[in-house]
Coordinates of C-alpha atoms and ligand atoms in Angstrom, one line a residue:
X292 CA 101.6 92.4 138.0
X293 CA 101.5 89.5 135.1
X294 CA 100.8 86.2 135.9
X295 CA 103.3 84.0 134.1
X296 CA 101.3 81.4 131.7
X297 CA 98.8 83.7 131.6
X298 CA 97.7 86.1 129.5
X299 CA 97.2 89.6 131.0
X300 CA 95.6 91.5 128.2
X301 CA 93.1 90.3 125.9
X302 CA 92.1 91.5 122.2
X303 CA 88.4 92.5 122.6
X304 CA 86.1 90.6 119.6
X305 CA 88.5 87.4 120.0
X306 CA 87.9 84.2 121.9
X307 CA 89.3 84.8 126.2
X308 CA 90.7 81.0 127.3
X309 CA 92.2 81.3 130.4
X310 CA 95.6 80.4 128.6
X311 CA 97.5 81.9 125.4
X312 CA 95.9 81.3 122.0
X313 CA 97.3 79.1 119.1
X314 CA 96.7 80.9 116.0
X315 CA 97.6 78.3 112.8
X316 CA 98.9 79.4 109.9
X317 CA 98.2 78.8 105.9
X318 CA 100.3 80.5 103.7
X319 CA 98.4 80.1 100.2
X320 CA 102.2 80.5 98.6
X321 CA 104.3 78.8 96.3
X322 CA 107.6 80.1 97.7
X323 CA 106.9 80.7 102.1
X324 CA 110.2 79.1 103.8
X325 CA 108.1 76.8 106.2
X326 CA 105.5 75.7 103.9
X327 CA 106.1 76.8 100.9
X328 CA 103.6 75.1 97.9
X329 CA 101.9 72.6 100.1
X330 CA 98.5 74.9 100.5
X331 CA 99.3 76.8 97.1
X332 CA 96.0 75.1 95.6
X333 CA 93.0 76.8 96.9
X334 CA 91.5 73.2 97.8
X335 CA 94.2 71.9 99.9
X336 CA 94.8 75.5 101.7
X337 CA 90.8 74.8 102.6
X338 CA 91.4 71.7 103.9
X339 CA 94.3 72.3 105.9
X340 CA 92.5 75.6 107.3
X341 CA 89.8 72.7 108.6
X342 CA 92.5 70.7 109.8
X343 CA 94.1 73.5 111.9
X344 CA 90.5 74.3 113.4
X345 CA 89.7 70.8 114.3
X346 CA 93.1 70.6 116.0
X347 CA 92.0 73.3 118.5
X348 CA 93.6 76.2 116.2
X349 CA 91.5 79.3 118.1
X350 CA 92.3 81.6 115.0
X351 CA 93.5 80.4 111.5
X352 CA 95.3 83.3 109.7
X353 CA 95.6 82.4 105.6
X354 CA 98.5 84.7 103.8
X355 CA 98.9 85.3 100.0
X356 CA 102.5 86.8 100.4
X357 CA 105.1 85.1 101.4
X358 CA 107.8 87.6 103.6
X359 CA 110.9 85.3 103.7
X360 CA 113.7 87.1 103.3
X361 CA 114.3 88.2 99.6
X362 CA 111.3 87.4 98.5
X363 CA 109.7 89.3 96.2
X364 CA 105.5 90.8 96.4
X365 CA 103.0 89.2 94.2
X366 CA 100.7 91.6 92.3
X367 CA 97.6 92.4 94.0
X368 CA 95.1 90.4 91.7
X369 CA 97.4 87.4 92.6
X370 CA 97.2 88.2 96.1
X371 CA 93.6 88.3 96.0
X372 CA 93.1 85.0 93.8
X373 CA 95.3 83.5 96.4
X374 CA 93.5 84.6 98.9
X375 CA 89.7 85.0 99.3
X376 CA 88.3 81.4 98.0
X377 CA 90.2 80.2 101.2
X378 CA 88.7 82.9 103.3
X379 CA 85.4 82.7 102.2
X380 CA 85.1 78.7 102.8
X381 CA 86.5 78.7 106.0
X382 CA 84.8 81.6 107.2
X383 CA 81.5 79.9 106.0
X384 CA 82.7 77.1 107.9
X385 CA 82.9 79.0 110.9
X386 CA 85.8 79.1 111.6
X387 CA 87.4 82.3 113.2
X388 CA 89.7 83.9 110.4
X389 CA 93.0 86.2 110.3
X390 CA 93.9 87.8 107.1
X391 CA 98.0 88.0 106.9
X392 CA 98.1 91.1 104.7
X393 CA 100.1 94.2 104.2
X394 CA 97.5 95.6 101.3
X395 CA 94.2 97.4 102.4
X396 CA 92.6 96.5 99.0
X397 CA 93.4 92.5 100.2
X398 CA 92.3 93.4 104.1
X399 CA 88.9 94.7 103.0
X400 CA 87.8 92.3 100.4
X401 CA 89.2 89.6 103.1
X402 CA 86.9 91.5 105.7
X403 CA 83.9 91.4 103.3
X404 CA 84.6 87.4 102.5
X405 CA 84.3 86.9 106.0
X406 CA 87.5 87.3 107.9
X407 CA 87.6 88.9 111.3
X408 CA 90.9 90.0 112.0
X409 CA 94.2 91.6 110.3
X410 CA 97.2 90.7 110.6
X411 CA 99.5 93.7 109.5
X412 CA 103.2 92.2 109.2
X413 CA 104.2 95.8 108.3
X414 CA 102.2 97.2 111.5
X415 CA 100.5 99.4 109.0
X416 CA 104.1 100.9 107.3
X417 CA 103.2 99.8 104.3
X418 CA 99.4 100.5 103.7
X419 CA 98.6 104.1 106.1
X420 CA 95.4 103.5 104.8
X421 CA 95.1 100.4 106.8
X422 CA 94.4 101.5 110.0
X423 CA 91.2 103.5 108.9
X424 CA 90.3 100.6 107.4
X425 CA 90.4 98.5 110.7
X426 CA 89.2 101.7 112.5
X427 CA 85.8 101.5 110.6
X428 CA 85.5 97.8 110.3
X429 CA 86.0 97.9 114.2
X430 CA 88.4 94.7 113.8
X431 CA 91.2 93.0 115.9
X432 CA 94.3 94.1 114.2
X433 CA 97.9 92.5 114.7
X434 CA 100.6 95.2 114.5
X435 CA 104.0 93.8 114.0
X436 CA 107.1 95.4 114.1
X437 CA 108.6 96.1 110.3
X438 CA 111.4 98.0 108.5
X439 CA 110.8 97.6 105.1
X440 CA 109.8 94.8 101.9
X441 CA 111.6 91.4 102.5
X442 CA 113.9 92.0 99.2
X443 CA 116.1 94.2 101.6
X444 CA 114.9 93.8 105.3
X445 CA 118.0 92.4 106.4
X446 CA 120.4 95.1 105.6
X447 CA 118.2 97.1 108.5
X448 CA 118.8 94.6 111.0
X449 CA 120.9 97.1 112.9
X450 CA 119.8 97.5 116.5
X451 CA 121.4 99.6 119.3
X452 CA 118.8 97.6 122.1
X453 CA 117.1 95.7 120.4
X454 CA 114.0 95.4 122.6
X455 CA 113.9 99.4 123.7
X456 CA 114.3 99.9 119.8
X457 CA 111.4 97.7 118.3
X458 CA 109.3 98.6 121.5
X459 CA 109.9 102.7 120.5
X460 CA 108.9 101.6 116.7
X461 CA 105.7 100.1 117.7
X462 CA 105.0 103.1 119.7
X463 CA 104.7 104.6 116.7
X464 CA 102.7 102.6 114.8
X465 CA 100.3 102.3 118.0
X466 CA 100.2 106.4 117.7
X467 CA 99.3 106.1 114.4
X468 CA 96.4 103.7 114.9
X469 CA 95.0 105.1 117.3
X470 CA 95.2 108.5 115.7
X471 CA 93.2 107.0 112.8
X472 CA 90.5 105.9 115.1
X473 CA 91.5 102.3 116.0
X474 CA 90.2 101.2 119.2
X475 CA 92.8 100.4 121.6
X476 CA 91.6 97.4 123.4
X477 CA 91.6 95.8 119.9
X478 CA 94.7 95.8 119.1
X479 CA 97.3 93.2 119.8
X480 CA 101.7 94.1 119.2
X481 CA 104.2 91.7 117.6
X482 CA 107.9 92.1 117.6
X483 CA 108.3 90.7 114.4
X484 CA 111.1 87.5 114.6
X485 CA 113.1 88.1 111.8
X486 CA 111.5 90.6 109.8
X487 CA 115.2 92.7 110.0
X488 CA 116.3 91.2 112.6
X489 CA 119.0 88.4 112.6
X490 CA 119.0 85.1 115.1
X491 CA 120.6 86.6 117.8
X492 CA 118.1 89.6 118.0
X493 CA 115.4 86.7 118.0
X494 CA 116.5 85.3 121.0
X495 CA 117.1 88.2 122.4
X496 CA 113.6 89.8 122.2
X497 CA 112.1 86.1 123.3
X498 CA 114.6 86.0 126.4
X499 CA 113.3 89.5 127.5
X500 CA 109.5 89.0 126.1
X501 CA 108.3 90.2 129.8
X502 CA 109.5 93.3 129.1
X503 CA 107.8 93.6 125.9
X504 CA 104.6 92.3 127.9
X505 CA 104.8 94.8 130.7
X506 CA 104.0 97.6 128.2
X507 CA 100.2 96.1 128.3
X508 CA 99.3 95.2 125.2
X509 CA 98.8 91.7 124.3
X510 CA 101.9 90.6 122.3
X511 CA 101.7 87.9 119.8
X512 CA 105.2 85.9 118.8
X513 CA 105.2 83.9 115.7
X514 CA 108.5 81.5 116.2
X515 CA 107.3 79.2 114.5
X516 CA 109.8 77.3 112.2
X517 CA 111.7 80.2 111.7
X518 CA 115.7 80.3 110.3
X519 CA 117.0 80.7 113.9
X520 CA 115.8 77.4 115.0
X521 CA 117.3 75.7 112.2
X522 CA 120.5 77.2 112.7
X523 CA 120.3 76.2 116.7
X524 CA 119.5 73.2 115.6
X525 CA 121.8 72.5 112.7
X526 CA 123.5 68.8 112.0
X527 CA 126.8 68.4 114.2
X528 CA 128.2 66.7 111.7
X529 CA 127.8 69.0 108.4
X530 CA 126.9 71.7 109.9
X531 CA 123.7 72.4 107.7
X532 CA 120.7 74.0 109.5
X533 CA 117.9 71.7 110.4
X534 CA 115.0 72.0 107.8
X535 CA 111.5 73.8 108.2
X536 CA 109.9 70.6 109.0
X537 CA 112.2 69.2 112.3
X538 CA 112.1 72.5 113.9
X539 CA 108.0 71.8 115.8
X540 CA 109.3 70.2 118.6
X541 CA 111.4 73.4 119.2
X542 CA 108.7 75.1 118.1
X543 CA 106.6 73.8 121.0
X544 CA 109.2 74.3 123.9
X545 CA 108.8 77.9 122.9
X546 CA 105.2 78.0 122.5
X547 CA 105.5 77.2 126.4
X548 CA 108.0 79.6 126.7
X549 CA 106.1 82.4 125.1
X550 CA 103.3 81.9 126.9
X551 CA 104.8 81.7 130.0
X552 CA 106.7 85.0 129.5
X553 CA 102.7 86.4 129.3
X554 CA 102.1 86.4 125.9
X555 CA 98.7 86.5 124.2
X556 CA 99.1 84.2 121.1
X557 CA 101.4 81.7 119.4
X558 CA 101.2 81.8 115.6
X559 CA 102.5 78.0 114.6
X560 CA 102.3 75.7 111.6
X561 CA 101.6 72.5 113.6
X562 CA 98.6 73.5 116.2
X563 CA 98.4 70.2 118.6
X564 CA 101.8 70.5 119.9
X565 CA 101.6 74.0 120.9
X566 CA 98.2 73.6 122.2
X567 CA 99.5 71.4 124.5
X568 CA 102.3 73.9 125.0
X569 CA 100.0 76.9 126.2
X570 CA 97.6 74.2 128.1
X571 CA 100.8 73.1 130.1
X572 CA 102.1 76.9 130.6
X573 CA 98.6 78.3 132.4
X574 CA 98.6 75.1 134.6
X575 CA 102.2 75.9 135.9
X576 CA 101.0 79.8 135.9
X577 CA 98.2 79.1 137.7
X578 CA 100.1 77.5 140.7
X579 CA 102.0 81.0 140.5
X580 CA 99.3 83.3 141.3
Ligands
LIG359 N1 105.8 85.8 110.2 C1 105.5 85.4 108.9 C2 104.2 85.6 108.4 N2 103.3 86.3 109.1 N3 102.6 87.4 111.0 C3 102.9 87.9 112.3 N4 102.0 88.6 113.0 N5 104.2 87.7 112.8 C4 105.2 87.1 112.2 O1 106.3 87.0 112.7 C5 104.9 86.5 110.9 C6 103.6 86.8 110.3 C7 106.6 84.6 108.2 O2 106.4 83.4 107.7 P1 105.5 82.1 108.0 O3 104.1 82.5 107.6 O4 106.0 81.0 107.1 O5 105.7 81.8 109.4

């Protein structure tokens, strides 16, 4: 049985709150769709790393790649340059780090800097060598559900269920991990909102999370900000979708949403807000047991 607002599987090597966790994001990019060029600068992506852990932020992942749709990959030296200063200081900092990486070369100089955990938005698709990587580093390891490179993910957003097909795809993936040796009770699934998928197979796969939760493995859902809230939330009057920025309020009614469906982790831009949302979700959840 699951316990709504309340996580029934944990990632072992992560902190265990009796509620969901808040994983903040800092995308060290010029060009992400949410943030795009505010942390670009190694200093400011530090400091905002900081500020997410001070906030309450139980895992701060930091990305070098932005995956918006269309964009296109930055060479693996620039990943790299993007990337480790920021790991490295916050790391030293103690703060509990996420590397948001589809390159083994980035996940294992990340690892060596200091970061604890992967985060695989291509559920190890794009680097096979990942997995053995993660199997021998005896990390957590996100693996999210992914069709191909963001230049052309969105002419594969073709779904007959769309929950019973991205659940059969990370089957796969999970087969593949744990052929290569990674533990299981170390591993955590996404389903990947908008990586080829369009709005309505967003709200689809967060209206039926349970069932994505009932498979046993903790699921992580990153909603935050994304394309399909600004479209829900777009301007009556010209229509135009609400920018990146006016979509954490939104963000936060799902956070309690999400966590109340059983989820293990929110990945968010703005960390009080959803803290707040996972705090309220286990108190409600805890009246349910
Ligand atoms: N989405 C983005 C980046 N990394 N990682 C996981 N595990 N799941 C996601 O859905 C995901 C991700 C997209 O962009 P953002 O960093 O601007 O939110």
């Amino acid at each position: 049985m699951t316990h709504p607002g309340r996580p029934h599987a944990y990632v072992d090597g992560l902190p265990q709150p009796d509620r969901c966790l808040v994983m903040g994001v800092v995308n060290v990019t010029p060009d992400s769709f949410s943030d795009g060029g505010l942390w670009f600068e190694p200093a400011d992506a530090i400091t905002h790393g900081l500020r997410l852990a001070a906030q309450g932020a139980d895992v701060v992942d930091i990305g070098g790649e932005s995956t918006r749709p269309g964009a296109r990959r930055p060479p693996e030296e620039e990943e790299l340059r993007r990337v480790l200063p920021v790991v490295r200081e916050l790391a030293a900092a103690g703060v509990l780090v996420s590397v948001d990486t589809m390159r083994v070369s980035v996940a294992s100089k990340a690892l060596d800097a200091g970061a604890r955990m992967v985060n695989d938005v291509s559920g190890g698709r794009a680097d096979p060598a990942m997995f053995g990587l993660v199997a021998d580093a005896g990390v957590p390891m996100v693996i999210m559900h992914w069709r191909g490179y963001s230049d052309h993910m969105q002419q594969q957003a073709s779904y007959g269920d769309v929950v019973t097909d991205v659940w059969a795809e990370l089957q796969q993936q999970l087969d593949a991990a744990a052929a290569a040796g990674v533990q299981v009770d170390r591993i955590a699934v996404d389903p990947g909102l908008g990586f080829a998928k369009n709005g309505d197979h967003n709200w689809t796969l967060l209206a039926r999370l349970d069932e994505l939760v009932a498979h046993g493995y903790p699921v992580l859902v990153a909603a935050s900000r994304k394309s399909f809230l600004g479209r829900l939330l777009a301007d009556p009057a010209t229509g135009a979708d609400r920018p990146p920025d006016g979509r954490d309020s939104a963000t936060h009614v799902l956070s309690t949403l999400i966590a109340l469906a059983g989820a293990w982790c929110v990945r968010v831009h703005q960390v009080p807000g959803s803290l707040d949302a996972v705090n309220v979700a286990a108190r409600w959840g805890a009246e349910k047991r």
